[in-house]
Tab-separated table of C-alpha atoms and ligand atoms in Angstrom:
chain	number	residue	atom	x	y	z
A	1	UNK	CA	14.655	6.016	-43.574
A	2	UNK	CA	15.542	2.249	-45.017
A	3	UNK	CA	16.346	0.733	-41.822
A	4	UNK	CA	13.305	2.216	-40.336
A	5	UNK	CA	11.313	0.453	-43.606
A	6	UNK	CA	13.100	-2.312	-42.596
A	7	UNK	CA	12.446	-2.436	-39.169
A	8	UNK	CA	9.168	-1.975	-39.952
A	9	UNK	CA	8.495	-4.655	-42.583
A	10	UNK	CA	10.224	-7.273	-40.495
A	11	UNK	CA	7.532	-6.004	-37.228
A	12	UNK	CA	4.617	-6.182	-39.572
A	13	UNK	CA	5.226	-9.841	-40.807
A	14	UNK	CA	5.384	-10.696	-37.159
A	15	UNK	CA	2.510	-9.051	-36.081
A	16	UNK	CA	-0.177	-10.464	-39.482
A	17	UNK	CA	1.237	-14.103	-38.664
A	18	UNK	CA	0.507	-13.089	-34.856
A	19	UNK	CA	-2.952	-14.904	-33.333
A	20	UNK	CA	-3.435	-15.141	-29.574
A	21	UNK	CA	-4.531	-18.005	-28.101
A	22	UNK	CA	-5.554	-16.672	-24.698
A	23	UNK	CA	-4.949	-13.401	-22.691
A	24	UNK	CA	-2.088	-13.928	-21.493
A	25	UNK	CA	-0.405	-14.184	-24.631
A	26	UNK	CA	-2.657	-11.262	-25.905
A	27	UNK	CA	-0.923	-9.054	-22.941
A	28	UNK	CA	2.480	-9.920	-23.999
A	29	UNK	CA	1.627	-8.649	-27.389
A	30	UNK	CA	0.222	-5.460	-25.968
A	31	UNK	CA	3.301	-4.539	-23.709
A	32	UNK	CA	5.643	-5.910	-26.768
A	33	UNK	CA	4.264	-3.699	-29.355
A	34	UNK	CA	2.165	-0.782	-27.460
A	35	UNK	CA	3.274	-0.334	-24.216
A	36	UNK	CA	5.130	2.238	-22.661
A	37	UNK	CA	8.517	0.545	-23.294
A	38	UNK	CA	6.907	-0.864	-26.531
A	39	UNK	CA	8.018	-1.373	-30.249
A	40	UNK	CA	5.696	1.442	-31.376
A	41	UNK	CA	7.063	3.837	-29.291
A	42	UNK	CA	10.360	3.198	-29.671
A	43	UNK	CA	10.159	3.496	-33.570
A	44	UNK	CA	8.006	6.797	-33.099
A	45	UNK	CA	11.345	8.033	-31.425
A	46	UNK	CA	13.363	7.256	-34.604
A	47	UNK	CA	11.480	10.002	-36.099
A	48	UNK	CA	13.999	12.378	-34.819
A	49	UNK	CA	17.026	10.609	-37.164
A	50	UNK	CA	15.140	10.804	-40.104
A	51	UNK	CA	15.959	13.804	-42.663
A	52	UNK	CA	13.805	16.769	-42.541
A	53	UNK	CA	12.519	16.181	-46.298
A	54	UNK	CA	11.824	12.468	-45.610
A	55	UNK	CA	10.002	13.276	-42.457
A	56	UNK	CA	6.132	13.426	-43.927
A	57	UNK	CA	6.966	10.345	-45.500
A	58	UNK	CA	8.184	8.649	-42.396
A	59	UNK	CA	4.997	10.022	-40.484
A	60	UNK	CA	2.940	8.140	-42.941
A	61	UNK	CA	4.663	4.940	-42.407
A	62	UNK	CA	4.831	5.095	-38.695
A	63	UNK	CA	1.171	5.581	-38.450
A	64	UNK	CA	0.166	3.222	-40.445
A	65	UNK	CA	2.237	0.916	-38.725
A	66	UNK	CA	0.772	1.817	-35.407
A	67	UNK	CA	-2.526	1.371	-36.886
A	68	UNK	CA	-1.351	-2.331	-37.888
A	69	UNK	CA	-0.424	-3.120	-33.645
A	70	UNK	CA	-3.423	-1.473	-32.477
A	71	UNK	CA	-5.810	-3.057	-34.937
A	72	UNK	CA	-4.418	-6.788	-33.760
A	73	UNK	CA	-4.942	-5.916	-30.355
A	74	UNK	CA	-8.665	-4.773	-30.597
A	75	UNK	CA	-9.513	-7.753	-33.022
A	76	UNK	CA	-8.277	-9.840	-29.999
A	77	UNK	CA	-9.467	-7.652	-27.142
A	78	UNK	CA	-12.611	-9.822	-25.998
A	79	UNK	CA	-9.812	-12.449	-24.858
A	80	UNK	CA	-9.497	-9.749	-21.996
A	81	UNK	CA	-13.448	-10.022	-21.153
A	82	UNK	CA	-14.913	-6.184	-20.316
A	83	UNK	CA	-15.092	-3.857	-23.537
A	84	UNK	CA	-11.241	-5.506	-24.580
A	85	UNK	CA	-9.668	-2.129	-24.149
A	86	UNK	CA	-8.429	-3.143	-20.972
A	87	UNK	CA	-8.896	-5.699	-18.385
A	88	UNK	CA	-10.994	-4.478	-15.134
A	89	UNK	CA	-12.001	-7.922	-13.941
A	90	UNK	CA	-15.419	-7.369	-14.695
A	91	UNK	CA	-18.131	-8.735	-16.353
A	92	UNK	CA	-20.167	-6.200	-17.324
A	93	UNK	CA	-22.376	-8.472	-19.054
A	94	UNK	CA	-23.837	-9.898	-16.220
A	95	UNK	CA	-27.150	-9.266	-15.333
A	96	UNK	CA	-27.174	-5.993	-12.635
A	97	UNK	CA	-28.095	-6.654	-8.925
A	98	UNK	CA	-31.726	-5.678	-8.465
A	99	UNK	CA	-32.642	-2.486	-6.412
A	100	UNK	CA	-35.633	-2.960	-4.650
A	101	UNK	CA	-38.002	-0.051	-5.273
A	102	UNK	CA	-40.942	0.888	-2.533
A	103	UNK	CA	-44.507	1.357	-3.562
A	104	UNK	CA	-46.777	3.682	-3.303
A	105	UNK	CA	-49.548	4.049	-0.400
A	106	UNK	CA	-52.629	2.602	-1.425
A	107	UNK	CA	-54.237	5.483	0.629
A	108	UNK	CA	-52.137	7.958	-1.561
A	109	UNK	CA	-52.675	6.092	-4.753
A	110	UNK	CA	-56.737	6.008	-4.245
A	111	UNK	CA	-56.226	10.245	-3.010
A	112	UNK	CA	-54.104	10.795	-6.467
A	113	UNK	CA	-56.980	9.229	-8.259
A	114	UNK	CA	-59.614	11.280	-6.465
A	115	UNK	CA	-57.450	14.267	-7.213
A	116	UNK	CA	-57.384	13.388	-11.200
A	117	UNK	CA	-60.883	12.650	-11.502
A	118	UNK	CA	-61.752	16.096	-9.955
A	119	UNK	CA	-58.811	17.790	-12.327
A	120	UNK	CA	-60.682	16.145	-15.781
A	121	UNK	CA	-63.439	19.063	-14.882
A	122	UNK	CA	-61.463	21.355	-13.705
A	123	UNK	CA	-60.955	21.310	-9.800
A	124	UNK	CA	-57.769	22.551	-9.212
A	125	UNK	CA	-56.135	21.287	-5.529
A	126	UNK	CA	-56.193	23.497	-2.405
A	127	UNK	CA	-54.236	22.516	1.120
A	128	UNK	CA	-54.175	24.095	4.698
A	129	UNK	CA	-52.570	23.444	7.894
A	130	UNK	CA	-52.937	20.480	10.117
A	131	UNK	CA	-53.086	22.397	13.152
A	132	UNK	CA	-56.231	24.607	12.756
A	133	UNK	CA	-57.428	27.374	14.690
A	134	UNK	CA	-61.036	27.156	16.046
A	135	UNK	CA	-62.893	29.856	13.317
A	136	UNK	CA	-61.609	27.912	10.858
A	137	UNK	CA	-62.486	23.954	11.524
A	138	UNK	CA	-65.496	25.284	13.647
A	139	UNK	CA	-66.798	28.665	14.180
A	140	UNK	CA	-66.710	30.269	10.472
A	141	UNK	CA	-68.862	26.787	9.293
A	142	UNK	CA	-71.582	27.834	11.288
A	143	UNK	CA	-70.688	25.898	14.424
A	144	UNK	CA	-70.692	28.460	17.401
A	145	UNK	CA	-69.242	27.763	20.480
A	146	UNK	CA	-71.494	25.378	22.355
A	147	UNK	CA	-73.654	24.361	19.030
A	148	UNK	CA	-73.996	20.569	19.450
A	149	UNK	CA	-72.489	19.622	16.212
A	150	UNK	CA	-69.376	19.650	18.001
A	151	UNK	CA	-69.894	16.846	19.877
A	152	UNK	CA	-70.205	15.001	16.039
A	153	UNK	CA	-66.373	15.198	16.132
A	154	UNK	CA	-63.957	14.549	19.201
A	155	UNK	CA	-61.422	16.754	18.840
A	156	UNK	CA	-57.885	16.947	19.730
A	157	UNK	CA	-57.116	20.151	21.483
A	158	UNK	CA	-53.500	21.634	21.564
A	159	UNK	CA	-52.329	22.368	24.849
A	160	UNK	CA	-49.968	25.353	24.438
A	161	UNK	CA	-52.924	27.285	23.025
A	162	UNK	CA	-57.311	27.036	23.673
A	163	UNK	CA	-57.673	28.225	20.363
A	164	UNK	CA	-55.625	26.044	18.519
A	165	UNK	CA	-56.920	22.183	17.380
A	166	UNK	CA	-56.021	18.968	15.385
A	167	UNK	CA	-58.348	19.634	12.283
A	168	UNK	CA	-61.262	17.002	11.923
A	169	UNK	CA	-62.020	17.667	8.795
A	170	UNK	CA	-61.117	18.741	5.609
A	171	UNK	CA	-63.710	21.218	5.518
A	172	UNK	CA	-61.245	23.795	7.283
A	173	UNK	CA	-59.969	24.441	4.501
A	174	UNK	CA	-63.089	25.454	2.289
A	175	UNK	CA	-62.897	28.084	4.804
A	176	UNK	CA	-59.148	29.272	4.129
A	177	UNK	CA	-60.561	29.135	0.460
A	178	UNK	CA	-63.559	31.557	0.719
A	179	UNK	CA	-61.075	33.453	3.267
A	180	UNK	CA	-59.367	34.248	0.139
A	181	UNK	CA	-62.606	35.832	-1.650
A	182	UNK	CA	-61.576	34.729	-5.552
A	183	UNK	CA	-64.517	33.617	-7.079
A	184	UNK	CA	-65.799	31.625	-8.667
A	185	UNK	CA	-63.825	28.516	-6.923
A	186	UNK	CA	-63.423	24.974	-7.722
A	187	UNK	CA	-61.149	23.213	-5.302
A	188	UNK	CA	-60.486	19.564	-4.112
A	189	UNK	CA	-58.596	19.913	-0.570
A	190	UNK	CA	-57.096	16.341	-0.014
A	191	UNK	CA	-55.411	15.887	3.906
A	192	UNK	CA	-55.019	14.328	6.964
A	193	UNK	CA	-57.475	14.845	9.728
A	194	UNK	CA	-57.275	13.872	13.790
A	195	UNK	CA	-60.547	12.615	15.807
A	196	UNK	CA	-60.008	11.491	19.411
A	197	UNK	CA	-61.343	8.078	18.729
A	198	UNK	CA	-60.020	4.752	20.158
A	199	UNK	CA	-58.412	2.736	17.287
A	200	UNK	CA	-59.913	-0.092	16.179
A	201	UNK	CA	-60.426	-1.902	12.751
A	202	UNK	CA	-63.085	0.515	12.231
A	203	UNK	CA	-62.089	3.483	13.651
A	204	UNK	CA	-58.628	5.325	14.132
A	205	UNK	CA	-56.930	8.726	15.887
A	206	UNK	CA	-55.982	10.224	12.128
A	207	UNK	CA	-57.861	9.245	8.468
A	208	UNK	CA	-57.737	11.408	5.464
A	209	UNK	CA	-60.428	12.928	3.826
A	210	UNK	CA	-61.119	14.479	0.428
A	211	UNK	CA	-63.226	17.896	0.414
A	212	UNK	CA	-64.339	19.470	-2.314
A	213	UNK	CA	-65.790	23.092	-2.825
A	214	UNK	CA	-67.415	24.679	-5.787
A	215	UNK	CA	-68.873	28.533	-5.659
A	216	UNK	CA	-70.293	30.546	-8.363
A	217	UNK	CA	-73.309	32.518	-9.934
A	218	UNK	CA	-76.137	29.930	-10.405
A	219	UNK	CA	-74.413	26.840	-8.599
A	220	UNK	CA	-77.585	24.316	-8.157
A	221	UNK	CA	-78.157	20.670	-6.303
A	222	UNK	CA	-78.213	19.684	-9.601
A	223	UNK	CA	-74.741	20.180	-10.691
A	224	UNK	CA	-73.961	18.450	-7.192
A	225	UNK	CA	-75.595	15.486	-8.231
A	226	UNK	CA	-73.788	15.209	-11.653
A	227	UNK	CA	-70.658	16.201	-10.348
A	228	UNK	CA	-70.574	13.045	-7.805
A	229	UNK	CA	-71.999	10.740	-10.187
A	230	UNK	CA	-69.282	11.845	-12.361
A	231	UNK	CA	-67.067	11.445	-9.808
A	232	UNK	CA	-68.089	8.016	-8.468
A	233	UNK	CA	-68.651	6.188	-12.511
A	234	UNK	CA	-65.108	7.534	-13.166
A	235	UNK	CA	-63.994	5.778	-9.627
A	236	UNK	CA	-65.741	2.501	-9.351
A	237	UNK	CA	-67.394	2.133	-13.049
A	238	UNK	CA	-70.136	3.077	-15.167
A	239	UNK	CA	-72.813	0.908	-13.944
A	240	UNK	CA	-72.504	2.461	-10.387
A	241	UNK	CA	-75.424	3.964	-9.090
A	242	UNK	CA	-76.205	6.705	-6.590
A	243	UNK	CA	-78.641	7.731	-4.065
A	244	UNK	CA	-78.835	10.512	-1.987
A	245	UNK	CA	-80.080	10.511	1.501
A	246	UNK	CA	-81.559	13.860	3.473
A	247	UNK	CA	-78.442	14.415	6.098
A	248	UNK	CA	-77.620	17.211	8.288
A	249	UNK	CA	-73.955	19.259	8.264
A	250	UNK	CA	-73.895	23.144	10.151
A	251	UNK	CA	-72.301	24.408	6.746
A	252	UNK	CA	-74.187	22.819	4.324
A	253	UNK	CA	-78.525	23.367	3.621
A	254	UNK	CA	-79.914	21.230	1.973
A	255	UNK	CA	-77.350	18.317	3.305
A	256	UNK	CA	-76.814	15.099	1.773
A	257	UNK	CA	-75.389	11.874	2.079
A	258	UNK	CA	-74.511	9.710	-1.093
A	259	UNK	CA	-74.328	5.899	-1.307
A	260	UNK	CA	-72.963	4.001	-4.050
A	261	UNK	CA	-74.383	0.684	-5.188
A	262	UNK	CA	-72.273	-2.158	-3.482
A	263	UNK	CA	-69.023	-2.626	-5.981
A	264	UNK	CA	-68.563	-6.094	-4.450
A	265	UNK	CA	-71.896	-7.735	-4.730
A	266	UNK	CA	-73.498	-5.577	-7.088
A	267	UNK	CA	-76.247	-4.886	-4.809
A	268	UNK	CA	-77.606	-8.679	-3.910
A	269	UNK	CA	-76.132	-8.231	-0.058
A	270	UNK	CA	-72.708	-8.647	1.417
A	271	UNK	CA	-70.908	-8.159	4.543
A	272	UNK	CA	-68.922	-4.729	2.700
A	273	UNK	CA	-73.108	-3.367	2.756
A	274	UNK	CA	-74.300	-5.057	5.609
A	275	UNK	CA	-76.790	-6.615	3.670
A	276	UNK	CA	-78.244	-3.545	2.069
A	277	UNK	CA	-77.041	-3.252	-1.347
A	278	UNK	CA	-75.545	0.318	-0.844
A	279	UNK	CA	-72.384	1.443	1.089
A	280	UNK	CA	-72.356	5.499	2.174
A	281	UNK	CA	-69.187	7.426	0.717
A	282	UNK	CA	-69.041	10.716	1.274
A	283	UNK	CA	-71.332	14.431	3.049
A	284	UNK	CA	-72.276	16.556	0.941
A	285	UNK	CA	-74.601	20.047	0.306
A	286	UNK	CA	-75.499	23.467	-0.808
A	287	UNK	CA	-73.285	25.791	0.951
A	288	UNK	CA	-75.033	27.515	4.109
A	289	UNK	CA	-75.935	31.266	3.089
A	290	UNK	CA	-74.123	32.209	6.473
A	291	UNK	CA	-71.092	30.125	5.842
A	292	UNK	CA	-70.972	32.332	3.052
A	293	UNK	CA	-72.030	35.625	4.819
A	294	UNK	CA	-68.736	35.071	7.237
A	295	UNK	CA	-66.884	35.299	4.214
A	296	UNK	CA	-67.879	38.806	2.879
A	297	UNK	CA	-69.535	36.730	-0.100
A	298	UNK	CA	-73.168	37.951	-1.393
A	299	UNK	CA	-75.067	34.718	-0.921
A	300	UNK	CA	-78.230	36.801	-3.213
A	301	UNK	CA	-75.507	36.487	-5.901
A	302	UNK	CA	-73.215	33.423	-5.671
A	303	UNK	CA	-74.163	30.115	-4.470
A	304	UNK	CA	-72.027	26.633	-3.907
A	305	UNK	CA	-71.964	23.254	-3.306
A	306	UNK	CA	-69.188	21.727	-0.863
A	307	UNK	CA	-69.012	17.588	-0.031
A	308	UNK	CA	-66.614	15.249	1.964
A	309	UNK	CA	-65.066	11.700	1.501
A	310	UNK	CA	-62.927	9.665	3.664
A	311	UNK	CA	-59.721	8.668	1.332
A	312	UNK	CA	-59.480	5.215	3.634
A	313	UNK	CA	-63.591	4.676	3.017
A	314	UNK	CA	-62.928	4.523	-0.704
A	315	UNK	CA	-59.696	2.793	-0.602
A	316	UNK	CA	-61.718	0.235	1.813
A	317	UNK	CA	-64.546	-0.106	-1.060
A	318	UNK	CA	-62.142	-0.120	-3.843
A	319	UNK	CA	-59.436	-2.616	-2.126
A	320	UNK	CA	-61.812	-4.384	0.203
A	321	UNK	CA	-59.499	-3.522	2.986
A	322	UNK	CA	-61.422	-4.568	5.950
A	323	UNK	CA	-59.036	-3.019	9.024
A	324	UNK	CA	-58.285	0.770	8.738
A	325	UNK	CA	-54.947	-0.328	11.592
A	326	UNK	CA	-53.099	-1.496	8.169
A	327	UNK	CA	-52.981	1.321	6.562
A	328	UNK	CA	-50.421	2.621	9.011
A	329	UNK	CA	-48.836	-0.079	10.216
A	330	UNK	CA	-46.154	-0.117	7.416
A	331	UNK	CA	-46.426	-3.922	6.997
A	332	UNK	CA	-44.988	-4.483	4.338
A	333	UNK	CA	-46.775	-7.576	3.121
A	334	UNK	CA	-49.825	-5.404	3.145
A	335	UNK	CA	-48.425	-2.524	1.259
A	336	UNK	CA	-46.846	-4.881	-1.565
A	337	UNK	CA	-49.980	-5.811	-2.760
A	338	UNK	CA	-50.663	-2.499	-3.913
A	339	UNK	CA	-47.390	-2.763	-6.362
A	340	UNK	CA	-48.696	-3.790	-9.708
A	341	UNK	CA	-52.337	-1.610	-9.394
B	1	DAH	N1	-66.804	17.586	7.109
B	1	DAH	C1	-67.703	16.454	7.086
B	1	DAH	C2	-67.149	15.343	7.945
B	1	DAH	O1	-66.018	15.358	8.266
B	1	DAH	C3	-67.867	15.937	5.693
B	1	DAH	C4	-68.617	16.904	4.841
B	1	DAH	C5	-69.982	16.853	4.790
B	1	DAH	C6	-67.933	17.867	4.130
B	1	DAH	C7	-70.696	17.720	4.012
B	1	DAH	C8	-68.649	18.775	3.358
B	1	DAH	C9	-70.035	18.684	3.308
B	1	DAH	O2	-68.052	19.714	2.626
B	1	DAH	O3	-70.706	19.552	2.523
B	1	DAH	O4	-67.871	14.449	8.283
């Protein structure tokens, strides 16, 4: 027990008079004192010498002894660079290397909005296939074989089957909803639709569209109004105005189209409104009684409003983005701009 006091005393005086000047001499320290091969584990093995009675007392002195080495090392440790408990060559106090993170699609960001807006009053969102069979894109919204509303849309036909077809509208899937008979409804059907058009800036093979569908007891062309001009202060700002124009759609009676006041010149003439003061967004209408009537639903009892916007048409109005080829031509200068909106 004295020589290991000894011992001891003799290590301590060299390690409080002990200052490193670099890491190097830090190191030596470390493997002197607490390495494997080290000081403090060489005395720990003394332990076994010392009497059985003295043995607490030895504990208490060997720990606080190791305490001592360790403590000089840590005080020390940012000599090593890294967190000083041991040297990995790294700085982690440099700044990190920069991930680059995408965006999202303007096209989705202006749909998510559309989507929100409708959610506020209580739309909840409704989605159906791409590839739609004729009852439900044409035949069940009153368009019969052979009616000449067809012809509005050129469709995409599959080949592997007469029935099947590219949907062109969103409207499809007011049908799949009504299909399902739970009323009252109040859906917003967001989705990509196909039309066998030749792309240009102003026309293109696949857009997206927004549909929405509302059916209950006492629905009237007045809560359609509201709802859109809801809809369209929420999207472009409260001093937006509306107009409806008399418009013809097979599923809809009384049909509609709504303009908004032009967002970019307010309404004095620009080349966004041709000049007119108002740019068209969206169909719209009083579900037809026998668009209801294919459904099974009593069109004495319920009535419903339904309308239609093209996602690019408001991202065009909203963004002032003048080609509808960039929205799928993954350019990534053009997407980037839509980072910090
Ligand atoms: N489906 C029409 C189109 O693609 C848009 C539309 C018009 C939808 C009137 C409707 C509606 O629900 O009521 O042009």
């Amino acid at each position: 027990m004295q020589s290991l006091q000894e011992q001891i005393k003799q290590y301590e005086q060299e390690i409080n008079s002990f200052t490193p000047a670099d890491a190097t001499e830090l190191e030596n320290y470390r493997i002197k004192f607490l390495g494997t091969k080290g000081i403090v584990k060489a005395i720990f093995g003394e332990m076994k010498n010392v009497p059985v009675e003295q043995k607490k007392e030895a504990g208490q002195l060997l720990n606080t002894f190791k305490q001592l080495a360790e403590g000089k090392y840590d005080a020390f440790a940012h000599l090593q660079g890294g967190n000083g408990k041991q040297d990995t060559g790294i700085d982690i106090t440099l700044p990190g290397t920069a991930i680059p993170t995408g965006t999202r699609h303007p096209l989705r960001m202006v749909e998510n909005e559309i989507v929100s807006i409708f959610e506020k009053i209580g739309f909840s969102v409704a989605t159906g296939p791409e590839i739609e069979d004729d009852w439900h894109n044409f035949t069940s919204l009153n368009m019969p074989e052979h009616h000449p509303a067809r012809d509005m849309q050129d469709t995409f036909y599959v080949s592997q089957n007469p029935d099947w077809v590219l949907r062109t509208h969103t409207s499809s899937v007011q049908a799949r909803i009504m299909e399902q008979g739970n009323l009252p409804v109040r859906v917003i059907c967001p989705g990509r639709v196909y039309r066998n058009e030749t792309i240009s800036a102003r026309a293109h093979c696949f857009f997206h569209q927004c549909e929405g569908l509302y059916i209950d007891k006492n629905v009237s062309f007045a809560d359609l109004k509201q709802t859109l001009y809801y809809f369209v202060t929420e999207m472009f700002g409260a001093d937006t105005k509306v107009r409806f124009r008399p418009s013809y759609f097979p599923f809809t009676e009384p049909s509609a189209e709504m303009d908004i006041s032009c967002t970019v010149c307010g309404g004095s003439g620009c080349s966004l409104c041709k000049h007119t003061g108002w740019v068209e967004i969206l169909g719209c209408g009083m579900v037809h009684p026998n668009m209801l009537r294919n459904f099974g639903i009593d069109s004495e009892v319920y009535t419903g409003f339904a309308f239609g916007m093209g996602v690019e048409r408001i991202t065009q109005i909203k963004y002032q983005v003048n080609d509808l080829r960039l929205y799928s031509q993954n350019d990534i200068r053009f997407l980037k701009q839509f980072q910090s909106i």
